[in-house]
mmCIF file of C-alpha atoms and ligand atoms in Angstrom:
data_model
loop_
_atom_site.group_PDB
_atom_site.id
_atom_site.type_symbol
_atom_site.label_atom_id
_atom_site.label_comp_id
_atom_site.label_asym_id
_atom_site.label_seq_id
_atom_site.Cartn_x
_atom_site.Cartn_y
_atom_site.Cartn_z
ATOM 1 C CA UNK A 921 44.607 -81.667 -61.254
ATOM 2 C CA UNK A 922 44.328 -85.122 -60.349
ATOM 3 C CA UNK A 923 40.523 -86.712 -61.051
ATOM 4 C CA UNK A 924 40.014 -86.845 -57.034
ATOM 5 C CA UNK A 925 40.829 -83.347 -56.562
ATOM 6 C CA UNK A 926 38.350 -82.487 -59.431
ATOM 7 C CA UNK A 927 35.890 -85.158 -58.130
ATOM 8 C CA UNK A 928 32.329 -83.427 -57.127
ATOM 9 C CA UNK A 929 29.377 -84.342 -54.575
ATOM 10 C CA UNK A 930 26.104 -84.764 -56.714
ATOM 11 C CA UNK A 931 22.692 -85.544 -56.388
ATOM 12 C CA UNK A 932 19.464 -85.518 -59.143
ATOM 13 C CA UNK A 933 16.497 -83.463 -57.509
ATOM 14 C CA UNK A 934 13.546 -82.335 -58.121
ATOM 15 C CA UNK A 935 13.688 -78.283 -57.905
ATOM 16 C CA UNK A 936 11.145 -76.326 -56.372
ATOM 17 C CA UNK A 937 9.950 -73.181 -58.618
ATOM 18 C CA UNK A 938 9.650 -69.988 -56.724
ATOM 19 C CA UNK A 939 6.512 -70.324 -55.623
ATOM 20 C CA UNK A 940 6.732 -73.523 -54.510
ATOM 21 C CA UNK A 941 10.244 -72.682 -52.681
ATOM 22 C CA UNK A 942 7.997 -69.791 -51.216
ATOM 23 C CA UNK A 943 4.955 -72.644 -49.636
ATOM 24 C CA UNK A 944 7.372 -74.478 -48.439
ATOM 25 C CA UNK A 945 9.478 -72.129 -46.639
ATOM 26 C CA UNK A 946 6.618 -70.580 -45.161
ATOM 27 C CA UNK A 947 6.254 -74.218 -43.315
ATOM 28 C CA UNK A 948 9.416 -73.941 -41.535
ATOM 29 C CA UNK A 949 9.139 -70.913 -38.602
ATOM 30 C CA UNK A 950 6.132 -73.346 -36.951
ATOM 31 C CA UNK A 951 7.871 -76.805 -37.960
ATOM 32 C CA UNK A 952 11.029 -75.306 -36.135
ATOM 33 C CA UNK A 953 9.188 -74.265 -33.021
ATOM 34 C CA UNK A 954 8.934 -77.929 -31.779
ATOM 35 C CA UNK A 955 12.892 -77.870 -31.936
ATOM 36 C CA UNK A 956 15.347 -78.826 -34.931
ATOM 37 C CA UNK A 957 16.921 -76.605 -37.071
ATOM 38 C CA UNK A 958 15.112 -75.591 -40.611
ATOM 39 C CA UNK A 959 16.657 -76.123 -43.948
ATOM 40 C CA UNK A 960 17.933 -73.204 -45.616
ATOM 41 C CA UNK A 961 15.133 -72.068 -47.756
ATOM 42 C CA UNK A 962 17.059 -72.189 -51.030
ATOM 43 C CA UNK A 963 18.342 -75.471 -49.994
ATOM 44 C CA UNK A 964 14.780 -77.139 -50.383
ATOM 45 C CA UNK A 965 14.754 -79.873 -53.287
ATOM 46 C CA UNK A 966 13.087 -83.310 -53.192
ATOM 47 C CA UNK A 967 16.307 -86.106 -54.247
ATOM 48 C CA UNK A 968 15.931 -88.732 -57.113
ATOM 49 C CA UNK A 969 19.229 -90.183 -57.256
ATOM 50 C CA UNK A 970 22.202 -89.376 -54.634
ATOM 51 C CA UNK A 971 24.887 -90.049 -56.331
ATOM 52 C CA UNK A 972 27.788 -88.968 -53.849
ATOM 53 C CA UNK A 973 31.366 -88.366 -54.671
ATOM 54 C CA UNK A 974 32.104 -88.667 -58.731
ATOM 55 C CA UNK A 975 34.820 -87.857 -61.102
ATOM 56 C CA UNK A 976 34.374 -85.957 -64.223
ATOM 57 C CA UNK A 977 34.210 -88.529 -66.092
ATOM 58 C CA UNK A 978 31.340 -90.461 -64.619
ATOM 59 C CA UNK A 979 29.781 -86.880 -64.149
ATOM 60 C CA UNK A 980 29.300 -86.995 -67.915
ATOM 61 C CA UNK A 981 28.346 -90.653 -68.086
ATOM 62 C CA UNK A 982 25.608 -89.637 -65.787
ATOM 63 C CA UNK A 983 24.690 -87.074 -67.876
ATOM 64 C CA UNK A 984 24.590 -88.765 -70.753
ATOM 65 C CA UNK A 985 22.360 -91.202 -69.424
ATOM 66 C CA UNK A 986 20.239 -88.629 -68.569
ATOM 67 C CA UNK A 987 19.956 -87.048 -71.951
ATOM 68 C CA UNK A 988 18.069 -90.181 -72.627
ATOM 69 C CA UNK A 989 14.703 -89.673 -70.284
ATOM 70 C CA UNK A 990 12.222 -87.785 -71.140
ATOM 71 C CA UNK A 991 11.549 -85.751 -67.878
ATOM 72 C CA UNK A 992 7.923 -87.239 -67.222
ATOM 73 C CA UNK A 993 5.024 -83.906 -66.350
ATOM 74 C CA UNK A 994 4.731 -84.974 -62.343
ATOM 75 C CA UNK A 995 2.399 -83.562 -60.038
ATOM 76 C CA UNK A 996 2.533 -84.366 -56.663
ATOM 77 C CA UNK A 997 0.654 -83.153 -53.519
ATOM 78 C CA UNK A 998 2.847 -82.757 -50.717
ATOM 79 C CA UNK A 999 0.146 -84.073 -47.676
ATOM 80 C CA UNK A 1000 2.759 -86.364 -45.415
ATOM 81 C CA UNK A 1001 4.967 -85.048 -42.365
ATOM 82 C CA UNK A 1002 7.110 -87.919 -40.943
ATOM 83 C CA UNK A 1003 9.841 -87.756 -38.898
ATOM 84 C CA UNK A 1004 12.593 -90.350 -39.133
ATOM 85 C CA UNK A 1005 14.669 -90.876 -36.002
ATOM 86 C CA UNK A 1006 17.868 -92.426 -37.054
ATOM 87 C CA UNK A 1007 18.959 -89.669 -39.040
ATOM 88 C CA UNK A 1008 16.747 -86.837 -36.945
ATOM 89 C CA UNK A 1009 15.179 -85.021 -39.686
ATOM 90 C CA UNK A 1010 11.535 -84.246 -40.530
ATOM 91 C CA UNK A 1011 10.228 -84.260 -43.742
ATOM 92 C CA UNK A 1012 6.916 -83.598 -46.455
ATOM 93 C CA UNK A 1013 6.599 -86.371 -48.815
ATOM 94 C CA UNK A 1014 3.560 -87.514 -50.718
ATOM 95 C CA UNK A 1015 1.205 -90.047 -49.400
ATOM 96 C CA UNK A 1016 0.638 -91.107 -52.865
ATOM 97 C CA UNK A 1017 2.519 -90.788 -56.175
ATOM 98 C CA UNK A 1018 2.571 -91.285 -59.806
ATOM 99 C CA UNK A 1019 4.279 -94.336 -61.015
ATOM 100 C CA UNK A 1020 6.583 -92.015 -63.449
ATOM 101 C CA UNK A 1021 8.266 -90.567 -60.342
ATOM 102 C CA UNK A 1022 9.475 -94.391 -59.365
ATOM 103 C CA UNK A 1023 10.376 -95.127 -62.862
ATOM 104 C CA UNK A 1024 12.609 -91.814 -63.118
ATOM 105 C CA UNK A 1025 13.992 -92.802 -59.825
ATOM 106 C CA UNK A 1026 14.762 -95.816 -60.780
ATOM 107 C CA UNK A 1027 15.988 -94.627 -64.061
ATOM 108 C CA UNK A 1028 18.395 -92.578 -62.720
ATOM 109 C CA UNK A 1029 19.362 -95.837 -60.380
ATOM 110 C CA UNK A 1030 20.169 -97.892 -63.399
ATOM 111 C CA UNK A 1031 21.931 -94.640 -65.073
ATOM 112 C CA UNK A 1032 24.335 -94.574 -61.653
ATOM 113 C CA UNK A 1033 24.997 -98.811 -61.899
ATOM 114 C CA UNK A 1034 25.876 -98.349 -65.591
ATOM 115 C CA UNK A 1035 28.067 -95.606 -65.019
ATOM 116 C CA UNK A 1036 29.837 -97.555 -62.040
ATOM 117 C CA UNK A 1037 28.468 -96.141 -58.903
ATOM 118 C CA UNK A 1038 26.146 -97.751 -56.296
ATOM 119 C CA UNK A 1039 22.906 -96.559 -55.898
ATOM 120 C CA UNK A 1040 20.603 -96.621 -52.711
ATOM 121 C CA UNK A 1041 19.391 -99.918 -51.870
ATOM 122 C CA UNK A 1042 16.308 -98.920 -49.717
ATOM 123 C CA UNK A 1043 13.238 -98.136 -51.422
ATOM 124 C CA UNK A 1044 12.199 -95.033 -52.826
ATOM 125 C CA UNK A 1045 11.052 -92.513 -50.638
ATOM 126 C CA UNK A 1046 10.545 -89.130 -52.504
ATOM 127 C CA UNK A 1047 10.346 -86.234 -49.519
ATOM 128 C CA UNK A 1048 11.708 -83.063 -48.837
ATOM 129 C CA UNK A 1049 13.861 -82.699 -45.884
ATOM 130 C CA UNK A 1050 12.411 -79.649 -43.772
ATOM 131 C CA UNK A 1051 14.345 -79.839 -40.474
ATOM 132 C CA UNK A 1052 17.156 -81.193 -39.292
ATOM 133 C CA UNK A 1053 18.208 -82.823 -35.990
ATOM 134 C CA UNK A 1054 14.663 -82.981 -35.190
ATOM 135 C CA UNK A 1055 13.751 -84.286 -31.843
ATOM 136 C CA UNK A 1056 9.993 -86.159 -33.100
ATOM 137 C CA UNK A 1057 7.552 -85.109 -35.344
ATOM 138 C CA UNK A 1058 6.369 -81.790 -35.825
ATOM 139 C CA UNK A 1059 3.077 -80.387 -34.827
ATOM 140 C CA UNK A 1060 1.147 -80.180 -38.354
ATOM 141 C CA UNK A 1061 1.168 -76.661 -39.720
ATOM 142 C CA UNK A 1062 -1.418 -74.634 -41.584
ATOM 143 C CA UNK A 1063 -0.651 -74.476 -44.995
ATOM 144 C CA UNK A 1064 -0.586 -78.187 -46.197
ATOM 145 C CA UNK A 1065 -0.711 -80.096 -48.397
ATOM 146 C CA UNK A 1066 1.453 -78.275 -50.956
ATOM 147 C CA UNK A 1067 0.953 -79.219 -54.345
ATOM 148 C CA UNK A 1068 3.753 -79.403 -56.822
ATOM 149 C CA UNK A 1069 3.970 -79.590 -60.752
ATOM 150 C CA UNK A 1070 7.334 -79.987 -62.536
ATOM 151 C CA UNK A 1071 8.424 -81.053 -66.054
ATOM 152 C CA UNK A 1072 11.920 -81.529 -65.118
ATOM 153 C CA UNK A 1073 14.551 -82.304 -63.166
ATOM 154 C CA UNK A 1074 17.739 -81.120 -61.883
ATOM 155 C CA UNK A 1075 21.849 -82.229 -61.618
ATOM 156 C CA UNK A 1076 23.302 -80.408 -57.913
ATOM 157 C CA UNK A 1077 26.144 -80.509 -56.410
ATOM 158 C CA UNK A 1078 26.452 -80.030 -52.646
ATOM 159 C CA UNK A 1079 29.335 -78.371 -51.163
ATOM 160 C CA UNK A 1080 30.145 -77.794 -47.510
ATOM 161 C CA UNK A 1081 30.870 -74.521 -46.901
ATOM 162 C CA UNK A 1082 32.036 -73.000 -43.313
ATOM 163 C CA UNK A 1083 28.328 -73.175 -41.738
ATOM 164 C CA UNK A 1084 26.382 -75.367 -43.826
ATOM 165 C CA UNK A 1085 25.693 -77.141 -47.230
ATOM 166 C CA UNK A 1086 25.451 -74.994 -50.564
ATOM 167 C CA UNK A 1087 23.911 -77.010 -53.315
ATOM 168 C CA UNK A 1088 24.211 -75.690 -57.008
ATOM 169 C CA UNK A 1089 22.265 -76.566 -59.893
ATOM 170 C CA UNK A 1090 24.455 -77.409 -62.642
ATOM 171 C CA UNK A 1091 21.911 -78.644 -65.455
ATOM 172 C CA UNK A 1092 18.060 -78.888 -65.601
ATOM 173 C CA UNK A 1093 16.391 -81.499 -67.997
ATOM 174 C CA UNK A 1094 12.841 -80.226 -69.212
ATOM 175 C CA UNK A 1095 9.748 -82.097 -70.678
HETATM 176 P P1 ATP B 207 24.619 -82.614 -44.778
HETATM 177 O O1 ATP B 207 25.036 -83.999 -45.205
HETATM 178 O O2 ATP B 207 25.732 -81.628 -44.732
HETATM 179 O O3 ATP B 207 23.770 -82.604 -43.556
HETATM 180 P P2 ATP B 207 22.713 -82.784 -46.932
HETATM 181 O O4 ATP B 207 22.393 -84.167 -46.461
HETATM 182 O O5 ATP B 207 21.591 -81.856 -47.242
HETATM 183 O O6 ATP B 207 23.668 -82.021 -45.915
HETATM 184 P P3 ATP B 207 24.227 -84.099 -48.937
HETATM 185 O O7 ATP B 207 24.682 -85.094 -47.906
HETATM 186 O O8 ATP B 207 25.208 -83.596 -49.932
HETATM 187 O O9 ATP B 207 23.609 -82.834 -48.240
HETATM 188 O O10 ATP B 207 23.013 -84.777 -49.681
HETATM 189 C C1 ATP B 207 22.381 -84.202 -50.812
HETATM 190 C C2 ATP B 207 21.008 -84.829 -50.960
HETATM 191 O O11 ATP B 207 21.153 -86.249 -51.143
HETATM 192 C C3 ATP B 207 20.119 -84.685 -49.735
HETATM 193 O O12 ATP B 207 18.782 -84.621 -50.173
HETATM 194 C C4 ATP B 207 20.352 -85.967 -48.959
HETATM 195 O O13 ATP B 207 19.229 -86.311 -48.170
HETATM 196 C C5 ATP B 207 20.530 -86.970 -50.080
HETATM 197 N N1 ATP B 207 21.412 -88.048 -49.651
HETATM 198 C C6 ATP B 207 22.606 -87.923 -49.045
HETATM 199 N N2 ATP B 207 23.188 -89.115 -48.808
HETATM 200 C C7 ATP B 207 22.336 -90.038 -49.299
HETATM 201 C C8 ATP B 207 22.349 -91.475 -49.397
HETATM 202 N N3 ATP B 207 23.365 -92.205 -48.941
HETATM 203 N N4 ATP B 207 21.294 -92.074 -49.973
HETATM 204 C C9 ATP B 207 20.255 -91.362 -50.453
HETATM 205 N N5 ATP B 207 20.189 -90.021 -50.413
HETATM 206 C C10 ATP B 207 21.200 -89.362 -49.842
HETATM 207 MG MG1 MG B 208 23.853 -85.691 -46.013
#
């Protein structure tokens, strides 16, 4: 097989637990009733690093480099809905975050320039995408803010399948 054919879509996420997975799916009938189309439940992840299409080899250079951070313990409170209009979705970020989420962001940025991709130029914005092709922000539901511990993080890859995206986790990093 030729390295493009065995080239994969990745991302580094955070990974909701299942009780996490569970408050935030619960969010989505009401989001969705303003219009847009909910994420997939098991879909829900908040991205660090997208590091689109990669070959095996810098697959492993990434996670190498990764091997080398210490997962920091995060907790977040998930207390911001925004909506972005250019690419239609709405989303629940934190209003507020610790500093060791930017510096593992940014981590994993340096990781991707050192093992010759490009990383994303625009700041850091950690959220989790809730709907998509959502006409404006949602009406707030019950249920917020969500609050969210981790000790690790997560390598995905994203595949399109006939209806949709299926990400997979191929390797968790914990604390
Ligand atoms: P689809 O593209 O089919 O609508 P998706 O956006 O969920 O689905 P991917 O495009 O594979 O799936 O993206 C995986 C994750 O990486 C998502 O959280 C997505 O928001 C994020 N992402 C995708 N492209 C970029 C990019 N250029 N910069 C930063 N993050 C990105
Ligand atoms: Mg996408």
């Amino acid at each position: 097989m030729s390295e493009a054919s065995r080239s994969q879509r990745l991302f580094f996420a955070l990974w909701p637990d299942a009780g996490e997975r569970r408050q935030l799916a619960a969010l989505l009938p009401v989001l969705a009733q303003g219009g847009g189309r909910p994420v997939p439940a098991d879909n829900l992840h908040l991205t660090l690093a997208f590091l689109g299409q990669v070959t095996p080899a810098q697959r492993q250079c990434m996670e190498a480099w990764a091997d080398t951070l210490n997962p920091p313990p995060l907790e977040l409170i998930l207390d911001r809905l925004e909506h972005w209009p250019g690419p239609r979705i709405a989303w629940l970020g934190p209003s507020a975050w610790p500093e060791a989420l930017d510096v593992l962001a940014a981590s994993l940025a340096e990781g991707m320039r050192q093992c010759g991709l490009q990383p994303d130029t625009r700041p850091y914005t950690p959220h989790v995408t809730l709907l998509r092709k959502a006409p404006g922000l949602p009406a707030v539901p019950t249920g917020l803010p969500v609050p969210w511990r981790t000790r690790s993080f997560v390598l995905c890859e994203s595949r399109s399948d006939g209806d949709g995206v299926v990400y997979r986790v191929l390797r968790r990093w914990d604390a």
